[in-house]
Short mmCIF file of C-alpha atoms in Angstrom, two decimals:
data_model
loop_
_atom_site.label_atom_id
_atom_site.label_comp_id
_atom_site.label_asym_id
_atom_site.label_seq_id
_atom_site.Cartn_x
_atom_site.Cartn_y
_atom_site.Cartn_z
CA UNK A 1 34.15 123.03 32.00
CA UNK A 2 34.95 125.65 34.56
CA UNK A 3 31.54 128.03 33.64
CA UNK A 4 29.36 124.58 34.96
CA UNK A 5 31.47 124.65 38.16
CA UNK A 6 29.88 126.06 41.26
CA UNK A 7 32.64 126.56 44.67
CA UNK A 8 32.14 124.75 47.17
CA UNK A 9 31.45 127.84 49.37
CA UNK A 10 28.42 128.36 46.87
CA UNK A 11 27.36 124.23 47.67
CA UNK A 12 27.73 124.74 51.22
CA UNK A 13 25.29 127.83 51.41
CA UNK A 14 22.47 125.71 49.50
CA UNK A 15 23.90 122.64 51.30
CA UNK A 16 21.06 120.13 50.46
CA UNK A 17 21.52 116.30 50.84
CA UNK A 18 21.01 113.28 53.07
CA UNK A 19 20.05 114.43 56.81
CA UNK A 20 21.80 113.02 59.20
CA UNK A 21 20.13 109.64 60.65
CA UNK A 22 20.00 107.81 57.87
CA UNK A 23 21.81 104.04 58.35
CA UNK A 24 24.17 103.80 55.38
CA UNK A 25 27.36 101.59 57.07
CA UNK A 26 30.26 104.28 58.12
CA UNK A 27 31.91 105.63 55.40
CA UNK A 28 29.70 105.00 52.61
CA UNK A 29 30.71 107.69 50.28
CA UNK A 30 26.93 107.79 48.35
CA UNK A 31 25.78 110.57 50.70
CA UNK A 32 28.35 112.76 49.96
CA UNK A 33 27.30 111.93 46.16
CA UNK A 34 23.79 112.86 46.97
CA UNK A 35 24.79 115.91 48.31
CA UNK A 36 27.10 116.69 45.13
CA UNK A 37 24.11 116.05 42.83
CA UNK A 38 21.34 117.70 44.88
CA UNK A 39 22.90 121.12 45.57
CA UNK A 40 24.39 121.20 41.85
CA UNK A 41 21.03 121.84 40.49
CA UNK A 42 20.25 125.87 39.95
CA UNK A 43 16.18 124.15 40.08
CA UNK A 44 14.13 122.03 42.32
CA UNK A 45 14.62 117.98 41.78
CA UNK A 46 12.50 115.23 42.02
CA UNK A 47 14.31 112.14 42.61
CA UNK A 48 13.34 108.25 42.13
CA UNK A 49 15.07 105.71 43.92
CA UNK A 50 15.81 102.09 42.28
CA UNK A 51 15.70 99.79 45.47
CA UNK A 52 19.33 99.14 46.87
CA UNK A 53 21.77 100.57 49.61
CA UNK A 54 21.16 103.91 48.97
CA UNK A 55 17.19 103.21 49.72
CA UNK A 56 17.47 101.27 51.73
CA UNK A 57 19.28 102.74 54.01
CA UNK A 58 17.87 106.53 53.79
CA UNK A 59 14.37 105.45 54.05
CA UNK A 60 13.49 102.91 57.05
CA UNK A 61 9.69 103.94 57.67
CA UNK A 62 8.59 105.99 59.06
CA UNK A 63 12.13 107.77 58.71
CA UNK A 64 13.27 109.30 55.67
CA UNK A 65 16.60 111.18 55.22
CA UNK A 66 15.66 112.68 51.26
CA UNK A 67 14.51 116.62 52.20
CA UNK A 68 13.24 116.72 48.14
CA UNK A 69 9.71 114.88 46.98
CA UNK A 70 11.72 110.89 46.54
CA UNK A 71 9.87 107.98 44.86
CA UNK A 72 10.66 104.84 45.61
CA UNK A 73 10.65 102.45 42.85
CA UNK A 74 11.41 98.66 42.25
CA UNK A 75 14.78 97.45 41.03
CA UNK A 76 13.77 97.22 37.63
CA UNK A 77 12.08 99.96 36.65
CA UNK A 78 13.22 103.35 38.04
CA UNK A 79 13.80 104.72 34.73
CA UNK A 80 10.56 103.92 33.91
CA UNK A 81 9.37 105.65 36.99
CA UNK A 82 11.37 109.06 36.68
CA UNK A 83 10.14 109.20 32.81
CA UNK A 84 6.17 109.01 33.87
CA UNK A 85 6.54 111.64 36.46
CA UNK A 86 8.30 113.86 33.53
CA UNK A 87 5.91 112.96 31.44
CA UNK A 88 3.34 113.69 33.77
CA UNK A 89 4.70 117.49 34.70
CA UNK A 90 5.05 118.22 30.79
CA UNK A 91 1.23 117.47 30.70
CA UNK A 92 0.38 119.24 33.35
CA UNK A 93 2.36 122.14 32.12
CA UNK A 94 0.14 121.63 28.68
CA UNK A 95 -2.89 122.30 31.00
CA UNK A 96 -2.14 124.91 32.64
CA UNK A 97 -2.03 123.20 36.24
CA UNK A 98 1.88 124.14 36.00
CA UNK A 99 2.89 127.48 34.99
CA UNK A 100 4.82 127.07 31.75
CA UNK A 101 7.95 128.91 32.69
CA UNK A 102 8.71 126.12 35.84
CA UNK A 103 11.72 124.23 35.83
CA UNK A 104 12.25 120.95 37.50
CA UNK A 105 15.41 118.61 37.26
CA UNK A 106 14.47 115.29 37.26
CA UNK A 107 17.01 112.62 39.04
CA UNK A 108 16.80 108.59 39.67
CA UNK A 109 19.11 107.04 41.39
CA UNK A 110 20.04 103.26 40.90
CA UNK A 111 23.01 100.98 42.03
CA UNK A 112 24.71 98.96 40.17
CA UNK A 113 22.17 96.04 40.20
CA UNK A 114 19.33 98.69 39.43
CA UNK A 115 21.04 99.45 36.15
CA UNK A 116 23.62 96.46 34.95
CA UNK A 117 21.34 94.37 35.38
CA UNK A 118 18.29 94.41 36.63
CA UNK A 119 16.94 97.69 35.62
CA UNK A 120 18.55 97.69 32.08
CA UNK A 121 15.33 97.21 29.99
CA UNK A 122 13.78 100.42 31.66
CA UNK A 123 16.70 102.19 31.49
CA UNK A 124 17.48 101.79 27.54
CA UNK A 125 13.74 102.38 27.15
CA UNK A 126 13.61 105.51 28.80
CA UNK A 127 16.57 106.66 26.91
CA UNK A 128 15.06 105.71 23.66
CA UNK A 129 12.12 107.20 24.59
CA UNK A 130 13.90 110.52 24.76
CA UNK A 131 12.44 111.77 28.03
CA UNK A 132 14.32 114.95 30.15
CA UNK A 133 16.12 112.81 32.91
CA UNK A 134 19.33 113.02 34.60
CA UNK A 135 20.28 109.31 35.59
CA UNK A 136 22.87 108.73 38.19
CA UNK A 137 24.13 105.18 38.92
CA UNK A 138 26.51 104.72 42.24
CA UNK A 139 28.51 101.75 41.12
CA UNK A 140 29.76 99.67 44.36
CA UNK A 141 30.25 96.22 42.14
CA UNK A 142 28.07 94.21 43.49
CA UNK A 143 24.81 93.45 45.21
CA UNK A 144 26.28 95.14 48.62
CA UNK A 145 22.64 95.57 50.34
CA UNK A 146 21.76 91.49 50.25
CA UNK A 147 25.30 90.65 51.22
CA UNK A 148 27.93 91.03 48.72
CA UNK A 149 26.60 89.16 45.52
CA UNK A 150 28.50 89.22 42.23
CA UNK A 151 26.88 91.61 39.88
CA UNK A 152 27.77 92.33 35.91
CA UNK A 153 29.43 95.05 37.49
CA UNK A 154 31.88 93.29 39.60
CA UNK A 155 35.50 93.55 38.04
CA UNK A 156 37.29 90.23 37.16
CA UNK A 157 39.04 88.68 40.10
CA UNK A 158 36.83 90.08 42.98
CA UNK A 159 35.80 87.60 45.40
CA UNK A 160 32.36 87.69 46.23
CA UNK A 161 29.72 85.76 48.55
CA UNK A 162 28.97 84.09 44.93
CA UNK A 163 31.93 84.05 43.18
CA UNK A 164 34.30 82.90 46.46
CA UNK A 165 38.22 83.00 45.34
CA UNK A 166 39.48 79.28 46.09
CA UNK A 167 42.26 77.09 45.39
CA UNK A 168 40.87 77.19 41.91
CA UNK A 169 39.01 79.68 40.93
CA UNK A 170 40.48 82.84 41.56
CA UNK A 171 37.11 84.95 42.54
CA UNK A 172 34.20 86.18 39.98
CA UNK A 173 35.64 84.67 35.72
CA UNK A 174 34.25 87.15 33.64
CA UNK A 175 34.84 91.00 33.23
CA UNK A 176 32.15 93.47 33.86
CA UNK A 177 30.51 94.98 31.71
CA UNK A 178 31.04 99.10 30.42
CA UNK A 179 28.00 100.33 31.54
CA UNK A 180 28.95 103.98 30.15
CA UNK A 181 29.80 102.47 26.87
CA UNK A 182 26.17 100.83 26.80
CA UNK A 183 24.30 103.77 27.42
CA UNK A 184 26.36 106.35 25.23
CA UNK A 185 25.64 103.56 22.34
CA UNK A 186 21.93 104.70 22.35
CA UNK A 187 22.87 107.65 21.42
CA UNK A 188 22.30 109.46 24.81
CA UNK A 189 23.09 113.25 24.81
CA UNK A 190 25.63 113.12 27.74
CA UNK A 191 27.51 110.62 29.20
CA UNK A 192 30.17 110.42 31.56
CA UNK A 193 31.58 108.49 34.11
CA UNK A 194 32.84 110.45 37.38
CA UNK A 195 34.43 109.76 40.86
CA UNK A 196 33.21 111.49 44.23
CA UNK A 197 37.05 111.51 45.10
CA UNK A 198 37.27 114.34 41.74
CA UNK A 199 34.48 116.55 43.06
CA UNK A 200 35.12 119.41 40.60
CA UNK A 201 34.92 117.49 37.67
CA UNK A 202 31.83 115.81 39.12
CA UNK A 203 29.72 119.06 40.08
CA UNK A 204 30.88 120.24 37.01
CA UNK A 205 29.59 116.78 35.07
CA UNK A 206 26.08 117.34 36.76
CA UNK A 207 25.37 121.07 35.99
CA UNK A 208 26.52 120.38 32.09
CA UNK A 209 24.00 117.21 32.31
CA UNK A 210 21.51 119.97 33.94
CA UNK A 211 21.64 122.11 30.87
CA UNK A 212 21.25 119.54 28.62
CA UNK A 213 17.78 118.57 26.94
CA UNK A 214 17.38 114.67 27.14
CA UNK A 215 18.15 111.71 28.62
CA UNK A 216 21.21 111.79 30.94
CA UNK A 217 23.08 109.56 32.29
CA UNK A 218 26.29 109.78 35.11
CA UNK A 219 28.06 106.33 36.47
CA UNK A 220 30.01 107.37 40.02
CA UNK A 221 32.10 104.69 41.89
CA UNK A 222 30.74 104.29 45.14
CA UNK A 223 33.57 102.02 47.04
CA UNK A 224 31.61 99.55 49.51
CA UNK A 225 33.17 99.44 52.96
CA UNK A 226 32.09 96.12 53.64
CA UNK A 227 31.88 94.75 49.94
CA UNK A 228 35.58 96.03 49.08
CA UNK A 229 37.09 94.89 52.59
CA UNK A 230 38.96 98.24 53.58
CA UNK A 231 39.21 100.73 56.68
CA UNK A 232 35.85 102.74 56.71
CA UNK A 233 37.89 106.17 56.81
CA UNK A 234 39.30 105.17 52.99
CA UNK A 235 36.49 105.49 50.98
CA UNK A 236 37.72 108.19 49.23
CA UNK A 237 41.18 107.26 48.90
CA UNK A 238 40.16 103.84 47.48
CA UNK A 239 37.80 106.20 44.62
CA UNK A 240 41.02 108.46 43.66
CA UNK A 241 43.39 105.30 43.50
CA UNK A 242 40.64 103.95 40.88
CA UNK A 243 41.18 107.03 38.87
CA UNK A 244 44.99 107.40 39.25
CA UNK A 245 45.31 103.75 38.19
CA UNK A 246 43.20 104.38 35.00
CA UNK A 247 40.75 101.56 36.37
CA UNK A 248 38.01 104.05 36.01
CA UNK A 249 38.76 106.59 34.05
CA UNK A 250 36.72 110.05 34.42
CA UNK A 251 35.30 110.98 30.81
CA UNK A 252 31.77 112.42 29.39
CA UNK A 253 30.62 111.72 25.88
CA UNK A 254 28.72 114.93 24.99
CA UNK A 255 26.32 114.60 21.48
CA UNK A 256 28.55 111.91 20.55
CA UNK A 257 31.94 113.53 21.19
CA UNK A 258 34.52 111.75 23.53
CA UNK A 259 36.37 113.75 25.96
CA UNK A 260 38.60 112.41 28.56
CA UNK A 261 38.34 115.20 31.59
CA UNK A 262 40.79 113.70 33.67
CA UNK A 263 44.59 112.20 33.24
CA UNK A 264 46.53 111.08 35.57
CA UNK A 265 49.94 112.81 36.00
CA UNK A 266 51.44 109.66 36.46
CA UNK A 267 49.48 106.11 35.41
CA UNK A 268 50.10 104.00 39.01
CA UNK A 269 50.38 100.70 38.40
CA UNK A 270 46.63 99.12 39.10
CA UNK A 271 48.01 96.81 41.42
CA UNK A 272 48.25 99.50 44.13
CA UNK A 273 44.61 99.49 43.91
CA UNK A 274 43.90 95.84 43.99
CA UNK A 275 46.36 95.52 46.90
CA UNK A 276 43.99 97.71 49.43
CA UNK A 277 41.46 95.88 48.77
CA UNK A 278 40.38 92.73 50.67
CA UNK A 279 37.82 91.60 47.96
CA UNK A 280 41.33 91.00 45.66
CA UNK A 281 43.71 89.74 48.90
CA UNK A 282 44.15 86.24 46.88
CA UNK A 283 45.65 87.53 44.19
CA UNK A 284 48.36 89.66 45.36
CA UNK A 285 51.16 86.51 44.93
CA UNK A 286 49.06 85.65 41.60
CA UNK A 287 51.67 87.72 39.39
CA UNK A 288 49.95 86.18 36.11
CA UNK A 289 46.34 87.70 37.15
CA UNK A 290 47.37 91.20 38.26
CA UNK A 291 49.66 91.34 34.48
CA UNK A 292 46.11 90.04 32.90
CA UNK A 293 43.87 92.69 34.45
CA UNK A 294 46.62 95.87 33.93
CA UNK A 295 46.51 94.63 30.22
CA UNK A 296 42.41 94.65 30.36
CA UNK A 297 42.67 98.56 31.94
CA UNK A 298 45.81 99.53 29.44
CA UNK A 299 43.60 97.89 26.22
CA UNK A 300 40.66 100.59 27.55
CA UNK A 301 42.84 103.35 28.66
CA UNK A 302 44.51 103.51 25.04
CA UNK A 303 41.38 103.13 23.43
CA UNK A 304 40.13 106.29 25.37
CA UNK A 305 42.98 108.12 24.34
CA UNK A 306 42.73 107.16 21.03
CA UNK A 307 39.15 108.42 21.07
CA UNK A 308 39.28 111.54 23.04
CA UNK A 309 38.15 114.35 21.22
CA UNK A 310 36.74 112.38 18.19
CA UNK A 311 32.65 112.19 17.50
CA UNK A 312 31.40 108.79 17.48
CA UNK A 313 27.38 109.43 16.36
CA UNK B 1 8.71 102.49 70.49
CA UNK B 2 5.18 101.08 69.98
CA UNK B 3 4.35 100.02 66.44
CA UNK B 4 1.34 101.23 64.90
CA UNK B 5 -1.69 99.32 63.76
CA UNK B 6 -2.41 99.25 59.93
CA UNK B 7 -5.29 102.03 60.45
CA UNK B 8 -2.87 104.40 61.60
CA UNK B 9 -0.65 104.53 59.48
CA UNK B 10 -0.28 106.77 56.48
CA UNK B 11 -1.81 105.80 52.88
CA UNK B 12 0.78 104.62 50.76
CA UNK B 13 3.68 104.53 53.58
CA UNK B 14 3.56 107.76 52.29
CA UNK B 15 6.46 110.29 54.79
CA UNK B 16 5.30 113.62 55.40
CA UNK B 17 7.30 117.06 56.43
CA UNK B 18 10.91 114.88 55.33
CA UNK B 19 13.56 114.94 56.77
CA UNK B 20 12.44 112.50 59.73
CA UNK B 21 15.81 110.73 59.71
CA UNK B 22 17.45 112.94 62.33
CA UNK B 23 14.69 111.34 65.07
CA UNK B 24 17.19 108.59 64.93
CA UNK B 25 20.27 109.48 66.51
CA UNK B 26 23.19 107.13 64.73
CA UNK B 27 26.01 108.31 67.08
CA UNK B 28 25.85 105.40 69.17
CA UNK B 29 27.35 103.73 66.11
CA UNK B 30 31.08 105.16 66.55
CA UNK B 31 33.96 103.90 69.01
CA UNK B 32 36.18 107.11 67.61
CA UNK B 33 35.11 110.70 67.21
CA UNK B 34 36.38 113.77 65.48
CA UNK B 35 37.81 116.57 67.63
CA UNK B 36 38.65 120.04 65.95
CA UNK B 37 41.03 122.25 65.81
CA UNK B 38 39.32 125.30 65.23
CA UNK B 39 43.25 127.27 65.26
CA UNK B 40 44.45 124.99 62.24
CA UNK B 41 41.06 125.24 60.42
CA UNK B 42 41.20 127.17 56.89
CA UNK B 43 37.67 126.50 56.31
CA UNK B 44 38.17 124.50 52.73
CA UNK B 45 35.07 122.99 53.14
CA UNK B 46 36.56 119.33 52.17
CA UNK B 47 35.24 117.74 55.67
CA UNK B 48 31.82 119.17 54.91
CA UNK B 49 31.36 117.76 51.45
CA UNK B 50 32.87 114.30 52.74
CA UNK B 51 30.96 113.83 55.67
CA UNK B 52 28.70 110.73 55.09
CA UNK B 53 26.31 111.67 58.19
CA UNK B 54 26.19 115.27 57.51
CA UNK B 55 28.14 115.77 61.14
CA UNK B 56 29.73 118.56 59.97
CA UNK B 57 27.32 121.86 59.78
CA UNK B 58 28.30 125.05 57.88
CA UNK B 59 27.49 128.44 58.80
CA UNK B 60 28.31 131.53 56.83
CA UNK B 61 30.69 129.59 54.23
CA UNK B 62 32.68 128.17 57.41
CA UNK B 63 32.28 125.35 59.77
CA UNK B 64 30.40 125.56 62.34
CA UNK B 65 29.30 123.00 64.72
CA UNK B 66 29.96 119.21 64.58
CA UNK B 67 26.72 117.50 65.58
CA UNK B 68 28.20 113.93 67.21
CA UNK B 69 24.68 112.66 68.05
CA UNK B 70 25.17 111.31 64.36
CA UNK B 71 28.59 110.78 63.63
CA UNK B 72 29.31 106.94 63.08
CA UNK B 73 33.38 107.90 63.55
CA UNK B 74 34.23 106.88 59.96
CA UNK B 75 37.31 109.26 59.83
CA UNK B 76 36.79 110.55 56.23
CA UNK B 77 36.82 114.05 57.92
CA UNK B 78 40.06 113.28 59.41
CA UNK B 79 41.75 111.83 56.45
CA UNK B 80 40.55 113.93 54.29
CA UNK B 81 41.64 117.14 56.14
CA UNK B 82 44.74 118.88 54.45
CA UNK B 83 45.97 120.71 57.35
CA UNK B 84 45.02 117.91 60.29
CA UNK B 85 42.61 120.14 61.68
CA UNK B 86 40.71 117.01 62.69
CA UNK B 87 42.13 114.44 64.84
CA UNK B 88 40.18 111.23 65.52
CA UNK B 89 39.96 110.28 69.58
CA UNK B 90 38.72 106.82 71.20
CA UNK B 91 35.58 107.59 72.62
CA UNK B 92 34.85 105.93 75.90
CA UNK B 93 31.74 103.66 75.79
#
């Protein structure tokens, strides 16, 4: 891991990412993950942009915040978008309009609807497809940019403008889906799931996913001021407690091969993160919820460790 | 700020010589604003990499110059500082 990592002396002096201006609410942490990504890559990117906060907000014509070529794509089909503009440099390369020798890293960038759900199809195409991409999805949990709709993304128990927590129903029923899981069962060449709060292990996640030939793909949690209901200044606080409390653990799948790059010195209790969190306020004096989703993250976190290190494909 | 008619504006929507974002100033966003200690600074970098709005500039591996015109007074840099260089003040409106 530590040849892929670059200081962050050595970021600062390429230092590209958002420009200031752009509207994302206070404390969004995706601009800091844009600014990870970006000034990880030794080559020049190209990035696509599923529609969502993070387009939303950086590109309100005739503003735009991106200082690399950006595409702006649908919802459903930035995968599909990012593999015909590969496609189209490795042709070009093929005659002769682009000098063989260039590199470019290709990026898209989707949210969490973008790629649960509504981009999925593209997505698994692409991947299938085999084309040289590096995929990077900012989980927030939910559709934050329309006004806080569930999404398959959006962990049991969080209340939601669609799934509201009532006398009865305690928030959104069903458990989200493992997006990472999904992806790494096509096969992918590298997969991994990281946290902005962990930025070594996240630069270091991009410039492996860099070197490697193939489809990509990174998930990042992206807490959602608004979405998550906490203080603006905790973004990354709220990431880290999602890590310590094994909710989202940080692990790549490389060629098949599990490997968990992060464990916690001491498991917390997930509670502690639930509690900070407005979206899960009604459960706090549930006792019999909270026990139900620490046994949901303890069933994955054991079945990581039982995996870690073994080859899968 | 007039808006344009449809003959004027670009093909495509298409956005030329990016970044045009820092035209809009998103400072009047904030009701608190960072203040630096300089003397307690050890130049880690953390506030830089944090910094949604990309307030905090970086000269010569070290910070350099906060540019508040676009700081929307989150406090990550604050919080995130290990030696409380940064100290979040009220800012009078």
């Amino acid at each position: 891991m530590k040849k892929n990592f670059i200081s962050l002396k050595e970021l600062s002096e390429r230092n590209i990412g958002l420009a200031p201006g752009h509207r994302a609410c206070a404390g969004c942490p995706f601009p800091s993950i844009v600014r990870m990504v970006l000034s990880a890559s030794d080559n020049p990117v190209v990035v696509a942009n599923a529609t969502g906060c993070l387009e939303v907000t950086s590109t309100i014509f005739p503003y735009s915040a991106w200082p690399v070529p950006w595409i702006h794509s649908a919802f459903e089909n930035v995968a599909a978008t990012i593999a015909g503009i590969e496609t189209a440099f490795r042709v070009f390369k093929k005659r002769g309009i682009i000098p063989e020798n260039k590199k470019i890293n290709f990026i898209a960038f989707g949210g969490d609807g973008a790629t649960y759900d509504i981009g999925l199809q593209a997505l698994s195409g692409a991947i299938e497809r085999g084309h040289n991409f590096l995929y990077i999805l900012y989980d927030n949990q939910a559709y934050m940019n329309t006004g806080i709709q569930r999404s398959s993304a959006t962990p049991f128990g969080a209340n939601t403008t669609t799934s509201p927590a009532g006398k009865v129903i305690p928030g959104k029923l069903q458990d989200r889906k493992d997006i990472t899981e999904i992806i790494a069962a096509h096969g992918t060449p590298y997969v991994a799931q990281a946290s902005p709060s962990h930025f070594y292990d996240f630069i270091s996640k991009i410039r492996k996913a860099f070197e490697i030939k193939g489809p990509k793909f990174i998930a990042v949690l992206s807490p959602c001021v608004p979405g998550w209901g906490y203080r603006e200044n905790e973004s990354i606080e709220i990431a880290k407690l999602a890590v310590e409390t094994c909710f989202w653990p940080l692990y790549e799948i490389e060629h098949g091969v599990y490997k968990l790059t992060y464990k916690p010195a001491k498991k917390l209790p997930v509670r502690i993160w639930l509690e900070k969190q407005e979206r899960f306020k009604h459960l706090i004096n549930r006792e019999e919820l909270i026990t139900e989703i620490q046994k949901k993250v303890d069933e994955k976190w054991e079945r990581l460790l039982n995996l870690d290190g073994k080859k899968i494909f | 700020m007039k808006l344009k008619n449809w003959k004027e504006l670009p093909e495509g929507a298409i956005i030329k010589n990016t970044p045009t974002s820092p035209e809009f100033k998103t400072g009047e966003w904030k009701t608190k604003e960072p203040y630096y200690h300089a003397e307690k600074c050890t130049h880690c970098l953390l506030c830089w990499l944090y910094c949604p709005d990309s307030v905090i500039t970086v000269k010569n591996k070290k910070i350099d110059v906060f540019l508040l015109e676009y700081c929307k007074g989150c406090g990550i840099c604050a919080k995130i500082c290990p030696v409380n260089a940064i100290e979040m003040r009220e800012v009078e409106l």
